[in-house]
XYZ file of C-alpha atoms in Angstrom:
341
model
C 99.022 -69.468 87.324
C 97.187 -69.976 84.017
C 99.787 -68.179 81.900
C 102.598 -70.771 82.197
C 100.148 -73.540 81.251
C 99.113 -71.724 78.078
C 102.764 -71.141 77.202
C 103.560 -74.827 77.757
C 100.700 -75.816 75.458
C 101.999 -73.500 72.727
C 105.516 -74.922 73.044
C 104.172 -78.467 72.913
C 101.964 -77.749 69.891
C 104.948 -76.233 68.101
C 107.073 -79.277 68.985
C 104.456 -81.702 67.690
C 104.020 -79.751 64.458
C 107.764 -79.578 63.790
C 108.249 -83.292 64.477
C 105.422 -84.127 62.077
C 106.660 -81.756 59.378
C 110.212 -83.099 59.602
C 109.058 -86.714 59.562
C 110.972 -87.660 62.691
C 110.053 -91.104 64.012
C 109.742 -91.965 67.699
C 112.858 -94.125 67.351
C 114.834 -91.188 65.971
C 113.650 -88.875 68.743
C 114.555 -91.392 71.444
C 117.939 -91.778 69.762
C 118.480 -88.029 70.045
C 117.586 -88.202 73.725
C 119.979 -91.120 74.258
C 122.831 -89.257 72.547
C 122.295 -86.150 74.651
C 122.241 -88.206 77.860
C 125.437 -90.006 76.846
C 127.234 -86.726 76.197
C 126.041 -85.282 79.523
C 127.286 -88.330 81.473
C 130.602 -88.313 79.637
C 131.199 -84.679 80.546
C 130.273 -84.977 84.210
C 132.302 -88.183 84.518
C 135.267 -86.446 82.887
C 134.969 -83.655 85.427
C 134.961 -86.208 88.269
C 137.989 -88.054 86.902
C 139.891 -84.794 86.641
C 139.067 -83.969 90.272
C 140.391 -87.414 91.239
C 143.714 -86.598 89.576
C 143.371 -89.240 86.859
C 143.525 -86.829 83.900
C 146.643 -84.945 82.904
C 146.591 -81.554 81.206
C 143.341 -79.685 80.825
C 139.980 -80.160 79.155
C 137.024 -78.150 77.900
C 133.602 -79.517 78.803
C 130.390 -78.982 76.852
C 127.704 -79.857 79.424
C 124.703 -77.692 78.559
C 125.443 -77.724 74.814
C 124.268 -81.281 74.014
C 121.468 -80.256 71.649
C 123.917 -78.702 69.190
C 125.941 -81.910 68.939
C 122.959 -84.258 68.644
C 120.883 -82.103 66.301
C 123.795 -81.326 63.986
C 124.823 -84.948 63.668
C 121.292 -86.045 62.761
C 121.265 -83.552 59.904
C 124.475 -84.870 58.343
C 125.510 -87.920 56.355
C 127.734 -90.517 58.073
C 130.663 -89.874 55.725
C 130.641 -86.099 56.018
C 133.869 -84.667 57.414
C 133.977 -83.056 60.842
C 136.508 -80.622 62.265
C 135.977 -79.867 65.942
C 137.121 -77.148 68.243
C 138.634 -78.046 71.602
C 135.176 -78.405 73.223
C 134.359 -81.322 70.973
C 133.595 -84.402 73.127
C 129.869 -84.127 72.416
C 130.249 -83.795 68.664
C 132.587 -86.779 68.569
C 130.155 -88.935 70.580
C 127.222 -87.858 68.400
C 129.175 -88.875 65.282
C 129.367 -92.401 66.641
C 132.749 -92.483 68.312
C 133.774 -95.437 70.481
C 133.442 -93.997 73.992
C 135.823 -96.660 75.330
C 138.589 -95.356 73.072
C 137.631 -91.769 73.901
C 137.858 -92.399 77.629
C 141.126 -94.300 77.208
C 142.571 -91.363 75.281
C 141.289 -89.052 77.954
C 143.230 -90.995 80.601
C 146.366 -91.208 78.445
C 146.117 -94.940 77.756
C 147.603 -96.862 74.859
C 144.141 -98.073 73.761
C 142.957 -94.511 73.174
C 142.269 -92.973 69.767
C 145.734 -91.402 69.724
C 147.476 -94.046 71.854
C 147.344 -91.638 74.770
C 149.388 -88.923 73.029
C 146.599 -86.502 72.210
C 144.337 -86.323 75.233
C 141.075 -84.414 75.322
C 141.916 -81.744 72.766
C 143.286 -83.956 69.995
C 140.908 -86.885 69.698
C 140.558 -87.806 66.032
C 139.411 -90.787 63.991
C 140.232 -90.600 60.303
C 138.363 -93.873 59.645
C 135.072 -92.107 60.434
C 136.098 -88.839 58.742
C 136.419 -87.125 62.092
C 139.462 -84.963 61.538
C 139.624 -84.041 65.193
C 140.083 -81.060 67.383
C 143.165 -79.012 68.073
C 144.468 -76.762 70.803
C 144.594 -73.595 68.690
C 141.600 -71.287 69.015
C 140.007 -71.151 65.569
C 142.605 -73.584 64.213
C 140.028 -75.672 62.388
C 138.507 -72.748 60.488
C 141.243 -72.513 57.807
C 141.711 -76.293 57.784
C 138.097 -76.596 56.660
C 138.984 -74.522 53.590
C 141.565 -77.134 52.631
C 139.190 -80.021 53.227
C 136.483 -78.278 51.225
C 138.864 -77.604 48.356
C 139.932 -81.251 48.292
C 136.314 -82.428 48.253
C 135.483 -80.028 45.442
C 138.514 -81.004 43.320
C 137.739 -84.708 43.770
C 134.047 -84.096 42.964
C 133.007 -85.837 46.165
C 129.491 -85.812 47.636
C 130.599 -85.295 51.229
C 130.694 -81.884 52.876
C 132.906 -80.549 55.668
C 131.400 -79.297 58.938
C 133.634 -76.967 60.909
C 132.567 -76.208 64.495
C 134.118 -73.439 66.573
C 133.271 -71.144 69.455
C 132.251 -67.499 69.617
C 135.742 -66.492 70.746
C 137.296 -67.976 67.606
C 135.176 -65.698 65.422
C 137.357 -62.775 66.503
C 140.521 -64.352 65.104
C 141.875 -62.842 61.916
C 142.009 -66.215 60.216
C 138.207 -66.405 60.511
C 137.846 -63.626 57.937
C 140.560 -64.962 55.623
C 138.949 -68.383 55.598
C 135.406 -67.116 54.992
C 136.635 -65.025 52.088
C 138.348 -67.961 50.402
C 135.646 -70.531 51.078
C 133.033 -68.217 49.576
C 135.185 -67.167 46.627
C 135.685 -70.790 45.619
C 132.170 -71.922 46.663
C 133.561 -74.757 48.750
C 131.307 -77.360 50.440
C 131.815 -76.181 54.017
C 129.194 -75.705 56.735
C 130.544 -73.402 59.431
C 128.867 -73.809 62.834
C 129.583 -71.274 65.577
C 128.628 -72.496 69.047
C 127.936 -69.239 70.830
C 127.840 -70.266 74.492
C 127.783 -66.620 75.572
C 131.334 -66.584 76.942
C 134.804 -66.755 75.507
C 137.628 -67.768 77.799
C 136.604 -65.280 80.496
C 134.464 -62.587 78.916
C 130.821 -62.101 77.977
C 130.485 -62.171 74.201
C 128.682 -58.809 74.258
C 131.848 -57.142 75.595
C 134.160 -58.432 72.870
C 132.040 -58.651 69.705
C 131.261 -55.289 68.138
C 128.039 -56.468 66.500
C 125.827 -59.450 67.063
C 124.768 -61.906 65.812
C 128.156 -63.285 64.871
C 126.661 -65.149 61.921
C 125.766 -61.843 60.280
C 129.472 -61.388 59.553
C 129.017 -64.007 56.842
C 127.086 -61.419 54.802
C 130.350 -59.569 54.176
C 131.558 -62.602 52.239
C 128.317 -63.426 50.431
C 127.616 -66.452 52.597
C 124.013 -67.176 53.698
C 123.554 -67.503 57.438
C 121.115 -68.464 60.189
C 120.905 -68.295 63.952
C 119.153 -70.970 65.994
C 118.241 -71.727 69.595
C 121.035 -74.180 70.295
C 119.223 -75.621 73.308
C 116.297 -76.785 71.152
C 117.483 -80.002 69.523
C 114.668 -80.108 66.941
C 115.324 -76.521 65.889
C 119.029 -77.326 65.577
C 118.262 -80.345 63.418
C 115.968 -78.428 61.069
C 118.396 -75.522 60.677
C 121.399 -77.762 60.075
C 119.417 -79.954 57.671
C 118.517 -76.974 55.508
C 122.062 -75.607 55.674
C 123.640 -78.971 54.803
C 121.305 -79.416 51.830
C 122.332 -75.994 50.531
C 126.030 -76.862 50.803
C 125.622 -80.371 49.388
C 123.822 -78.979 46.349
C 127.046 -77.208 45.336
C 125.805 -73.733 46.229
C 128.844 -72.942 48.358
C 129.345 -72.510 52.118
C 126.737 -71.771 54.789
C 127.094 -70.294 58.291
C 124.973 -71.220 61.328
C 125.276 -69.662 64.781
C 123.795 -71.818 67.569
C 122.967 -69.896 70.751
C 123.695 -72.076 73.769
C 125.377 -72.061 77.195
C 128.121 -74.002 78.958
C 127.803 -75.011 82.618
C 131.495 -75.482 83.356
C 134.253 -72.906 83.006
C 136.185 -72.457 79.791
C 138.733 -75.039 80.966
C 139.810 -76.528 84.263
C 141.856 -73.420 85.101
C 138.700 -71.281 84.872
C 137.038 -70.548 88.220
C 134.005 -68.894 86.610
C 134.543 -65.592 88.438
C 133.229 -63.497 85.531
C 129.618 -64.661 85.691
C 127.146 -64.973 88.562
C 126.251 -68.388 89.933
C 122.589 -67.388 89.708
C 122.916 -67.095 85.929
C 124.356 -70.596 85.599
C 121.625 -71.991 87.837
C 118.939 -70.231 85.807
C 120.139 -71.890 82.603
C 120.265 -75.277 84.325
C 116.796 -74.975 85.808
C 114.919 -73.245 82.994
C 116.732 -73.664 79.681
C 118.614 -76.953 79.899
C 118.431 -78.718 76.496
C 117.902 -82.223 77.891
C 115.249 -81.075 80.347
C 113.367 -79.210 77.616
C 113.492 -82.138 75.213
C 112.467 -84.629 77.902
C 109.373 -82.586 78.755
C 108.303 -82.526 75.112
C 108.831 -86.276 74.727
C 106.820 -86.998 77.883
C 103.927 -84.733 76.885
C 103.809 -86.326 73.436
C 103.861 -89.770 75.087
C 106.828 -90.715 72.939
C 108.580 -91.588 76.187
C 107.122 -92.512 79.557
C 108.824 -91.335 82.719
C 110.098 -94.824 83.527
C 111.455 -95.320 80.001
C 113.154 -91.921 80.128
C 114.883 -92.874 83.355
C 115.870 -96.212 81.823
C 117.446 -94.629 78.720
C 119.312 -92.165 80.901
C 120.543 -94.972 83.181
C 121.704 -96.992 80.171
C 123.679 -94.005 78.921
C 125.316 -93.645 82.318
C 126.260 -97.338 82.331
C 127.904 -96.974 78.906
C 130.132 -94.234 80.292
C 130.925 -96.093 83.531
C 131.968 -99.148 81.507
C 134.144 -96.897 79.377
C 135.897 -95.749 82.539
C 136.441 -99.385 83.560
C 137.871 -100.127 80.108
C 140.182 -97.139 80.245
C 141.433 -97.797 83.752
C 142.165 -101.420 82.880
C 144.081 -100.408 79.728
C 147.900 -100.238 79.697
C 149.875 -97.024 79.706
C 151.928 -96.389 76.537
C 155.257 -98.215 76.608
C 158.120 -95.790 77.153
C 159.970 -97.399 74.223
C 157.240 -96.098 71.872
C 157.572 -92.501 73.064
C 158.372 -91.079 69.609
C 155.749 -93.070 67.707
C 152.515 -91.420 66.480
C 154.070 -87.978 66.965
C 154.223 -85.875 63.811
C 155.328 -82.431 64.951
């Protein structure tokens, strides 16, 4: 029985040392916790709304991956550009999106980010430099080359962060884009969220050599892997990577190892992985659970305050649902507006 206690002490000591070294205030740490809780409630609420038949089309949920979204956002500047993949709700929330408009878009309402035309996979907000997601696997990877080239030609300080999944790294365009972005030393930070499964296959059965990030070596791009369920580790890794890119040194590649609790999309019945595996990740490696334990042991949060922050995050999402459900549907006379292709 003594061994787990020693291990917990080591983990806590490491957490305290990293927080001190990185200069993270209690307010910042509680903010990270709040963001992760908000993302988790958004995803579970989205799943419920879909089951109730209120959402059309499909969606890709990121419950279990909250630390990547929160830690990455903290490492970036507000005006940096973001290109998501189709599992991007968490990244959008972490970047400060209006969850009312997100939920309205999710339910196809006129008050949504895309006036109800885009749905889950196409939420974008150009005002906040969030260039959005798209429904093409790996579609954002070459787009980031264009954004990076524009930023370089205009001598801008911002960088472009392009987030995609492990499955997208097997697309041919992945290699074309990495070649060009390295050749021209463009300000792009590529982030691969390796959640262990593509659409329906364990990553070890479809990737010839792991880690995926090592592929960046072939194009002269520095790379790192990080425990994507450790929000402080994600922050530190992304901070170092972003500083490298912002200094004009060229692109950087980070692979965040994480896990998704839901299927790839709503058509996925999760038949390719055992339920025991999912439960193990939820019970022993969940990013919010891990972070909460560290905050409690450090007395940065008390148990009552932790419950209060979590409850506040849930209320924000429930009010977003109320806002969305009270919003009007798009007028049929505007059917062809806001549609560009």
